[in-house]
Amino acid sequence: MNYAEHIDELHNKVLKNTFKPTEPVIFSKQESSLLRDHKPFFVPDFAERFDYETELVVRIAHVGKDISERFAHRYYEEVTVGIDFTARDLQNRLKQQGLPWDICKGFDGSAAVGEFVKIKDLGGDIQNINFRLDKNGQTVQQGCSCDMLFTVDQIIAYASRFFTLKTGDLIFTGTPVGVGPVQEGDILDGYIGERHLLHQKIK
């Protein structure tokens, strides 16, 4: 919930209100969530609808705990584009019941991650990065980190109050408007600017 238009497109329809977070909304993915070695995303059978959510992903470079916002930039050097696969109908049902929904986002294979690039090679400003996702050759999501409700540094400072951030940890920073379902046979391609960093097959 880090882009206002995405909150309006999806979450308010489910929550039946005009919810806007006052703090970053955090959830965890398991290590088994990570899709490694260019493996495809195999559509599971425990839900009816699985959505793509493309996001900027920051890789933590140093161990940190209780990191202050003004020093957070020292804890990352690289960024990429990733996909947070979400079991949408299961998530909606659990939300309506007031139950935790971690399983809807933390299941095996739910985190696709592209090739990392140095932030300095993108101009050096983590809060001025344009990214997009193409589905079967058509752009379905476009975003800019300048539109985040909470900056990368704010997210890192907030998360490190509760969790020790370790070298190699990945932080997904929220999705812009345009999320939608995937089906077998779809091809998803993620870009930062014109850099093609992610190619994901759906099977």
JSON list of C-alpha atoms in Angstrom, two decimals, residues 32-188:
[
{"chain": "A", "resi": 32, "resn": "SER", "atom": "CA", "xyz": [11.12, -20.38, -0.49]},
{"chain": "A", "resi": 33, "resn": "SER", "atom": "CA", "xyz": [9.09, -17.58, -2.09]},
{"chain": "A", "resi": 34, "resn": "LEU", "atom": "CA", "xyz": [12.04, -16.55, -4.25]},
{"chain": "A", "resi": 35, "resn": "LEU", "atom": "CA", "xyz": [11.96, -17.79, -7.83]},
{"chain": "A", "resi": 36, "resn": "ARG", "atom": "CA", "xyz": [15.56, -18.76, -8.58]},
{"chain": "A", "resi": 37, "resn": "ASP", "atom": "CA", "xyz": [17.51, -19.58, -11.74]},
{"chain": "A", "resi": 38, "resn": "HIS", "atom": "CA", "xyz": [14.91, -18.07, -14.10]},
{"chain": "A", "resi": 39, "resn": "LYS", "atom": "CA", "xyz": [12.33, -20.67, -13.13]},
{"chain": "A", "resi": 40, "resn": "PRO", "atom": "CA", "xyz": [8.76, -20.06, -14.34]},
{"chain": "A", "resi": 41, "resn": "PHE", "atom": "CA", "xyz": [5.87, -19.22, -12.05]},
{"chain": "A", "resi": 42, "resn": "PHE", "atom": "CA", "xyz": [3.67, -22.30, -11.85]},
{"chain": "A", "resi": 43, "resn": "VAL", "atom": "CA", "xyz": [0.08, -21.26, -11.09]},
{"chain": "A", "resi": 44, "resn": "PRO", "atom": "CA", "xyz": [-0.88, -22.98, -7.80]},
{"chain": "A", "resi": 45, "resn": "ASP", "atom": "CA", "xyz": [-4.20, -24.72, -7.22]},
{"chain": "A", "resi": 46, "resn": "PHE", "atom": "CA", "xyz": [-5.14, -23.29, -3.80]},
{"chain": "A", "resi": 47, "resn": "ALA", "atom": "CA", "xyz": [-6.79, -20.13, -5.17]},
{"chain": "A", "resi": 48, "resn": "GLU", "atom": "CA", "xyz": [-8.75, -19.10, -8.24]},
{"chain": "A", "resi": 49, "resn": "ARG", "atom": "CA", "xyz": [-6.92, -15.87, -9.11]},
{"chain": "A", "resi": 50, "resn": "PHE", "atom": "CA", "xyz": [-3.24, -14.95, -8.91]},
{"chain": "A", "resi": 51, "resn": "ASP", "atom": "CA", "xyz": [-2.26, -11.34, -9.63]},
{"chain": "A", "resi": 52, "resn": "TYR", "atom": "CA", "xyz": [1.02, -9.76, -10.68]},
{"chain": "A", "resi": 53, "resn": "GLU", "atom": "CA", "xyz": [2.19, -6.73, -8.70]},
{"chain": "A", "resi": 54, "resn": "THR", "atom": "CA", "xyz": [5.37, -5.21, -10.09]},
{"chain": "A", "resi": 55, "resn": "GLU", "atom": "CA", "xyz": [7.59, -3.36, -7.63]},
{"chain": "A", "resi": 56, "resn": "LEU", "atom": "CA", "xyz": [11.00, -1.81, -7.23]},
{"chain": "A", "resi": 57, "resn": "VAL", "atom": "CA", "xyz": [13.15, -4.16, -5.15]},
{"chain": "A", "resi": 58, "resn": "VAL", "atom": "CA", "xyz": [16.09, -2.96, -3.06]},
{"chain": "A", "resi": 59, "resn": "ARG", "atom": "CA", "xyz": [18.83, -5.34, -1.90]},
{"chain": "A", "resi": 60, "resn": "ILE", "atom": "CA", "xyz": [20.24, -4.71, 1.57]},
{"chain": "A", "resi": 61, "resn": "ALA", "atom": "CA", "xyz": [24.04, -4.39, 1.54]},
{"chain": "A", "resi": 62, "resn": "HIS", "atom": "CA", "xyz": [24.85, -4.34, 5.27]},
{"chain": "A", "resi": 63, "resn": "VAL", "atom": "CA", "xyz": [23.43, -5.72, 8.49]},
{"chain": "A", "resi": 64, "resn": "GLY", "atom": "CA", "xyz": [21.37, -3.11, 10.30]},
{"chain": "A", "resi": 65, "resn": "LYS", "atom": "CA", "xyz": [18.97, -2.68, 13.21]},
{"chain": "A", "resi": 66, "resn": "ASP", "atom": "CA", "xyz": [17.07, 0.46, 14.28]},
{"chain": "A", "resi": 67, "resn": "ILE", "atom": "CA", "xyz": [18.43, 2.32, 11.27]},
{"chain": "A", "resi": 68, "resn": "SER", "atom": "CA", "xyz": [17.63, 6.04, 11.26]},
{"chain": "A", "resi": 69, "resn": "GLU", "atom": "CA", "xyz": [16.05, 7.43, 8.13]},
{"chain": "A", "resi": 70, "resn": "ARG", "atom": "CA", "xyz": [18.95, 9.81, 7.47]},
{"chain": "A", "resi": 71, "resn": "PHE", "atom": "CA", "xyz": [21.42, 6.91, 7.39]},
{"chain": "A", "resi": 72, "resn": "ALA", "atom": "CA", "xyz": [19.22, 4.40, 5.56]},
{"chain": "A", "resi": 73, "resn": "HIS", "atom": "CA", "xyz": [20.78, 5.20, 2.16]},
{"chain": "A", "resi": 74, "resn": "ARG", "atom": "CA", "xyz": [24.01, 3.62, 3.39]},
{"chain": "A", "resi": 75, "resn": "TYR", "atom": "CA", "xyz": [22.36, 0.20, 3.56]},
{"chain": "A", "resi": 76, "resn": "TYR", "atom": "CA", "xyz": [21.64, -0.36, -0.13]},
{"chain": "A", "resi": 77, "resn": "GLU", "atom": "CA", "xyz": [23.41, 0.11, -3.46]},
{"chain": "A", "resi": 78, "resn": "GLU", "atom": "CA", "xyz": [21.36, -1.88, -5.97]},
{"chain": "A", "resi": 79, "resn": "VAL", "atom": "CA", "xyz": [17.80, -2.04, -7.21]},
{"chain": "A", "resi": 80, "resn": "THR", "atom": "CA", "xyz": [15.75, -4.09, -9.64]},
{"chain": "A", "resi": 81, "resn": "VAL", "atom": "CA", "xyz": [12.16, -4.74, -10.60]},
{"chain": "A", "resi": 82, "resn": "GLY", "atom": "CA", "xyz": [10.29, -7.70, -9.12]},
{"chain": "A", "resi": 83, "resn": "ILE", "atom": "CA", "xyz": [6.85, -9.26, -9.06]},
{"chain": "A", "resi": 84, "resn": "ASP", "atom": "CA", "xyz": [4.89, -9.90, -5.88]},
{"chain": "A", "resi": 85, "resn": "PHE", "atom": "CA", "xyz": [2.51, -12.68, -6.93]},
{"chain": "A", "resi": 86, "resn": "THR", "atom": "CA", "xyz": [-0.67, -12.57, -4.85]},
{"chain": "A", "resi": 87, "resn": "ALA", "atom": "CA", "xyz": [-3.47, -15.09, -4.37]},
{"chain": "A", "resi": 88, "resn": "ARG", "atom": "CA", "xyz": [-6.12, -12.39, -4.72]},
{"chain": "A", "resi": 89, "resn": "ASP", "atom": "CA", "xyz": [-9.40, -14.18, -4.03]},
{"chain": "A", "resi": 90, "resn": "LEU", "atom": "CA", "xyz": [-7.90, -15.89, -0.99]},
{"chain": "A", "resi": 91, "resn": "GLN", "atom": "CA", "xyz": [-6.54, -12.56, 0.25]},
{"chain": "A", "resi": 92, "resn": "ASN", "atom": "CA", "xyz": [-9.90, -10.84, -0.16]},
{"chain": "A", "resi": 93, "resn": "ARG", "atom": "CA", "xyz": [-11.71, -13.59, 1.73]},
{"chain": "A", "resi": 94, "resn": "LEU", "atom": "CA", "xyz": [-9.26, -13.50, 4.63]},
{"chain": "A", "resi": 95, "resn": "LYS", "atom": "CA", "xyz": [-9.37, -9.69, 4.79]},
{"chain": "A", "resi": 96, "resn": "GLN", "atom": "CA", "xyz": [-13.15, -9.70, 4.96]},
{"chain": "A", "resi": 97, "resn": "GLN", "atom": "CA", "xyz": [-12.93, -12.15, 7.87]},
{"chain": "A", "resi": 98, "resn": "GLY", "atom": "CA", "xyz": [-10.33, -9.99, 9.64]},
{"chain": "A", "resi": 99, "resn": "LEU", "atom": "CA", "xyz": [-7.74, -12.76, 9.43]},
{"chain": "A", "resi": 100, "resn": "PRO", "atom": "CA", "xyz": [-4.00, -12.58, 8.59]},
{"chain": "A", "resi": 101, "resn": "TRP", "atom": "CA", "xyz": [-3.24, -12.89, 4.88]},
{"chain": "A", "resi": 102, "resn": "ASP", "atom": "CA", "xyz": [0.48, -13.72, 4.84]},
{"chain": "A", "resi": 103, "resn": "ILE", "atom": "CA", "xyz": [-0.11, -17.00, 2.99]},
{"chain": "A", "resi": 104, "resn": "CYS", "atom": "CA", "xyz": [-1.56, -15.06, 0.05]},
{"chain": "A", "resi": 105, "resn": "LYS", "atom": "CA", "xyz": [1.81, -13.41, -0.61]},
{"chain": "A", "resi": 106, "resn": "GLY", "atom": "CA", "xyz": [4.40, -15.62, 1.07]},
{"chain": "A", "resi": 107, "resn": "PHE", "atom": "CA", "xyz": [3.74, -18.93, -0.65]},
{"chain": "A", "resi": 108, "resn": "ASP", "atom": "CA", "xyz": [6.45, -20.84, -2.54]},
{"chain": "A", "resi": 109, "resn": "GLY", "atom": "CA", "xyz": [7.50, -19.14, -5.78]},
{"chain": "A", "resi": 110, "resn": "SER", "atom": "CA", "xyz": [5.62, -15.90, -5.13]},
{"chain": "A", "resi": 111, "resn": "ALA", "atom": "CA", "xyz": [8.60, -13.56, -5.54]},
{"chain": "A", "resi": 112, "resn": "ALA", "atom": "CA", "xyz": [10.12, -13.01, -8.98]},
{"chain": "A", "resi": 113, "resn": "VAL", "atom": "CA", "xyz": [13.22, -10.80, -8.99]},
{"chain": "A", "resi": 114, "resn": "GLY", "atom": "CA", "xyz": [15.06, -9.31, -11.95]},
{"chain": "A", "resi": 115, "resn": "GLU", "atom": "CA", "xyz": [18.71, -8.50, -12.56]},
{"chain": "A", "resi": 116, "resn": "PHE", "atom": "CA", "xyz": [20.08, -5.95, -10.09]},
{"chain": "A", "resi": 117, "resn": "VAL", "atom": "CA", "xyz": [21.68, -2.69, -11.23]},
{"chain": "A", "resi": 118, "resn": "LYS", "atom": "CA", "xyz": [23.65, -0.07, -9.33]},
{"chain": "A", "resi": 119, "resn": "ILE", "atom": "CA", "xyz": [21.55, 2.89, -8.31]},
{"chain": "A", "resi": 120, "resn": "LYS", "atom": "CA", "xyz": [24.43, 5.18, -9.28]},
{"chain": "A", "resi": 121, "resn": "ASP", "atom": "CA", "xyz": [24.11, 3.87, -12.84]},
{"chain": "A", "resi": 122, "resn": "LEU", "atom": "CA", "xyz": [20.46, 5.01, -12.85]},
{"chain": "A", "resi": 123, "resn": "GLY", "atom": "CA", "xyz": [21.29, 8.57, -11.90]},
{"chain": "A", "resi": 124, "resn": "GLY", "atom": "CA", "xyz": [21.81, 8.02, -8.18]},
{"chain": "A", "resi": 125, "resn": "ASP", "atom": "CA", "xyz": [18.35, 9.05, -6.95]},
{"chain": "A", "resi": 126, "resn": "ILE", "atom": "CA", "xyz": [16.35, 6.10, -5.60]},
{"chain": "A", "resi": 127, "resn": "GLN", "atom": "CA", "xyz": [13.25, 8.33, -5.46]},
{"chain": "A", "resi": 128, "resn": "ASN", "atom": "CA", "xyz": [13.28, 9.16, -9.16]},
{"chain": "A", "resi": 129, "resn": "ILE", "atom": "CA", "xyz": [13.19, 5.78, -10.88]},
{"chain": "A", "resi": 130, "resn": "ASN", "atom": "CA", "xyz": [10.64, 4.89, -13.56]},
{"chain": "A", "resi": 131, "resn": "PHE", "atom": "CA", "xyz": [9.66, 1.26, -13.96]},
{"chain": "A", "resi": 132, "resn": "ARG", "atom": "CA", "xyz": [7.06, -0.79, -15.78]},
{"chain": "A", "resi": 133, "resn": "LEU", "atom": "CA", "xyz": [5.69, -4.26, -16.42]},
{"chain": "A", "resi": 134, "resn": "ASP", "atom": "CA", "xyz": [4.67, -5.62, -19.83]},
{"chain": "A", "resi": 135, "resn": "LYS", "atom": "CA", "xyz": [2.31, -8.57, -20.12]},
{"chain": "A", "resi": 136, "resn": "ASN", "atom": "CA", "xyz": [2.46, -10.40, -23.43]},
{"chain": "A", "resi": 137, "resn": "GLY", "atom": "CA", "xyz": [4.08, -7.36, -25.01]},
{"chain": "A", "resi": 138, "resn": "GLN", "atom": "CA", "xyz": [1.59, -4.78, -23.68]},
{"chain": "A", "resi": 139, "resn": "THR", "atom": "CA", "xyz": [2.40, -2.40, -20.83]},
{"chain": "A", "resi": 140, "resn": "VAL", "atom": "CA", "xyz": [0.07, -3.05, -17.89]},
{"chain": "A", "resi": 141, "resn": "GLN", "atom": "CA", "xyz": [1.81, -1.19, -15.05]},
{"chain": "A", "resi": 142, "resn": "GLN", "atom": "CA", "xyz": [3.92, 1.95, -14.94]},
{"chain": "A", "resi": 143, "resn": "GLY", "atom": "CA", "xyz": [5.26, 3.62, -11.86]},
{"chain": "A", "resi": 144, "resn": "CYS", "atom": "CA", "xyz": [7.80, 6.09, -10.53]},
{"chain": "A", "resi": 145, "resn": "SER", "atom": "CA", "xyz": [9.39, 5.88, -7.12]},
{"chain": "A", "resi": 146, "resn": "CYS", "atom": "CA", "xyz": [8.73, 9.63, -6.83]},
{"chain": "A", "resi": 147, "resn": "ASP", "atom": "CA", "xyz": [5.07, 8.73, -6.21]},
{"chain": "A", "resi": 148, "resn": "MET", "atom": "CA", "xyz": [5.69, 6.49, -3.20]},
{"chain": "A", "resi": 149, "resn": "LEU", "atom": "CA", "xyz": [3.73, 7.37, -0.07]},
{"chain": "A", "resi": 150, "resn": "PHE", "atom": "CA", "xyz": [6.75, 6.21, 1.96]},
{"chain": "A", "resi": 151, "resn": "THR", "atom": "CA", "xyz": [10.26, 6.57, 0.60]},
{"chain": "A", "resi": 152, "resn": "VAL", "atom": "CA", "xyz": [12.72, 3.69, 0.46]},
{"chain": "A", "resi": 153, "resn": "ASP", "atom": "CA", "xyz": [14.64, 5.22, 3.36]},
{"chain": "A", "resi": 154, "resn": "GLN", "atom": "CA", "xyz": [11.46, 5.53, 5.43]},
{"chain": "A", "resi": 155, "resn": "ILE", "atom": "CA", "xyz": [10.58, 1.89, 4.72]},
{"chain": "A", "resi": 156, "resn": "ILE", "atom": "CA", "xyz": [14.03, 0.70, 5.76]},
{"chain": "A", "resi": 157, "resn": "ALA", "atom": "CA", "xyz": [13.99, 2.79, 8.94]},
{"chain": "A", "resi": 158, "resn": "TYR", "atom": "CA", "xyz": [10.53, 1.51, 9.84]},
{"chain": "A", "resi": 159, "resn": "ALA", "atom": "CA", "xyz": [11.18, -2.18, 9.06]},
{"chain": "A", "resi": 160, "resn": "SER", "atom": "CA", "xyz": [14.49, -2.19, 10.94]},
{"chain": "A", "resi": 161, "resn": "ARG", "atom": "CA", "xyz": [12.68, -1.23, 14.15]},
{"chain": "A", "resi": 162, "resn": "PHE", "atom": "CA", "xyz": [11.14, -4.71, 14.16]},
{"chain": "A", "resi": 163, "resn": "PHE", "atom": "CA", "xyz": [13.52, -6.86, 12.09]},
{"chain": "A", "resi": 164, "resn": "THR", "atom": "CA", "xyz": [17.28, -6.99, 11.86]},
{"chain": "A", "resi": 165, "resn": "LEU", "atom": "CA", "xyz": [18.01, -6.40, 8.19]},
{"chain": "A", "resi": 166, "resn": "LYS", "atom": "CA", "xyz": [20.70, -8.72, 6.89]},
{"chain": "A", "resi": 167, "resn": "THR", "atom": "CA", "xyz": [23.00, -8.56, 3.91]},
{"chain": "A", "resi": 168, "resn": "GLY", "atom": "CA", "xyz": [21.11, -9.87, 0.88]},
{"chain": "A", "resi": 169, "resn": "ASP", "atom": "CA", "xyz": [17.63, -9.23, 2.26]},
{"chain": "A", "resi": 170, "resn": "LEU", "atom": "CA", "xyz": [15.24, -7.97, -0.41]},
{"chain": "A", "resi": 171, "resn": "ILE", "atom": "CA", "xyz": [12.73, -5.20, 0.20]},
{"chain": "A", "resi": 172, "resn": "PHE", "atom": "CA", "xyz": [9.79, -4.93, -2.18]},
{"chain": "A", "resi": 173, "resn": "THR", "atom": "CA", "xyz": [8.64, -1.32, -2.03]},
{"chain": "A", "resi": 174, "resn": "GLY", "atom": "CA", "xyz": [5.02, -1.42, -3.19]},
{"chain": "A", "resi": 175, "resn": "THR", "atom": "CA", "xyz": [3.12, -1.62, -6.45]},
{"chain": "A", "resi": 176, "resn": "PRO", "atom": "CA", "xyz": [1.55, 1.12, -8.59]},
{"chain": "A", "resi": 177, "resn": "VAL", "atom": "CA", "xyz": [-1.88, 1.00, -10.19]},
{"chain": "A", "resi": 178, "resn": "GLY", "atom": "CA", "xyz": [-2.60, -1.66, -12.82]},
{"chain": "A", "resi": 179, "resn": "VAL", "atom": "CA", "xyz": [-2.37, -5.02, -11.05]},
{"chain": "A", "resi": 180, "resn": "GLY", "atom": "CA", "xyz": [-4.13, -7.91, -12.74]},
{"chain": "A", "resi": 181, "resn": "PRO", "atom": "CA", "xyz": [-4.40, -11.69, -13.10]},
{"chain": "A", "resi": 182, "resn": "VAL", "atom": "CA", "xyz": [-1.99, -14.09, -14.76]},
{"chain": "A", "resi": 183, "resn": "GLN", "atom": "CA", "xyz": [-2.80, -17.23, -16.71]},
{"chain": "A", "resi": 184, "resn": "GLU", "atom": "CA", "xyz": [-0.81, -20.14, -18.03]},
{"chain": "A", "resi": 185, "resn": "GLY", "atom": "CA", "xyz": [1.12, -19.05, -21.10]},
{"chain": "A", "resi": 186, "resn": "ASP", "atom": "CA", "xyz": [1.53, -15.39, -20.10]},
{"chain": "A", "resi": 187, "resn": "ILE", "atom": "CA", "xyz": [4.92, -13.69, -20.40]},
{"chain": "A", "resi": 188, "resn": "LEU", "atom": "CA", "xyz": [5.83, -10.86, -18.03]}
]
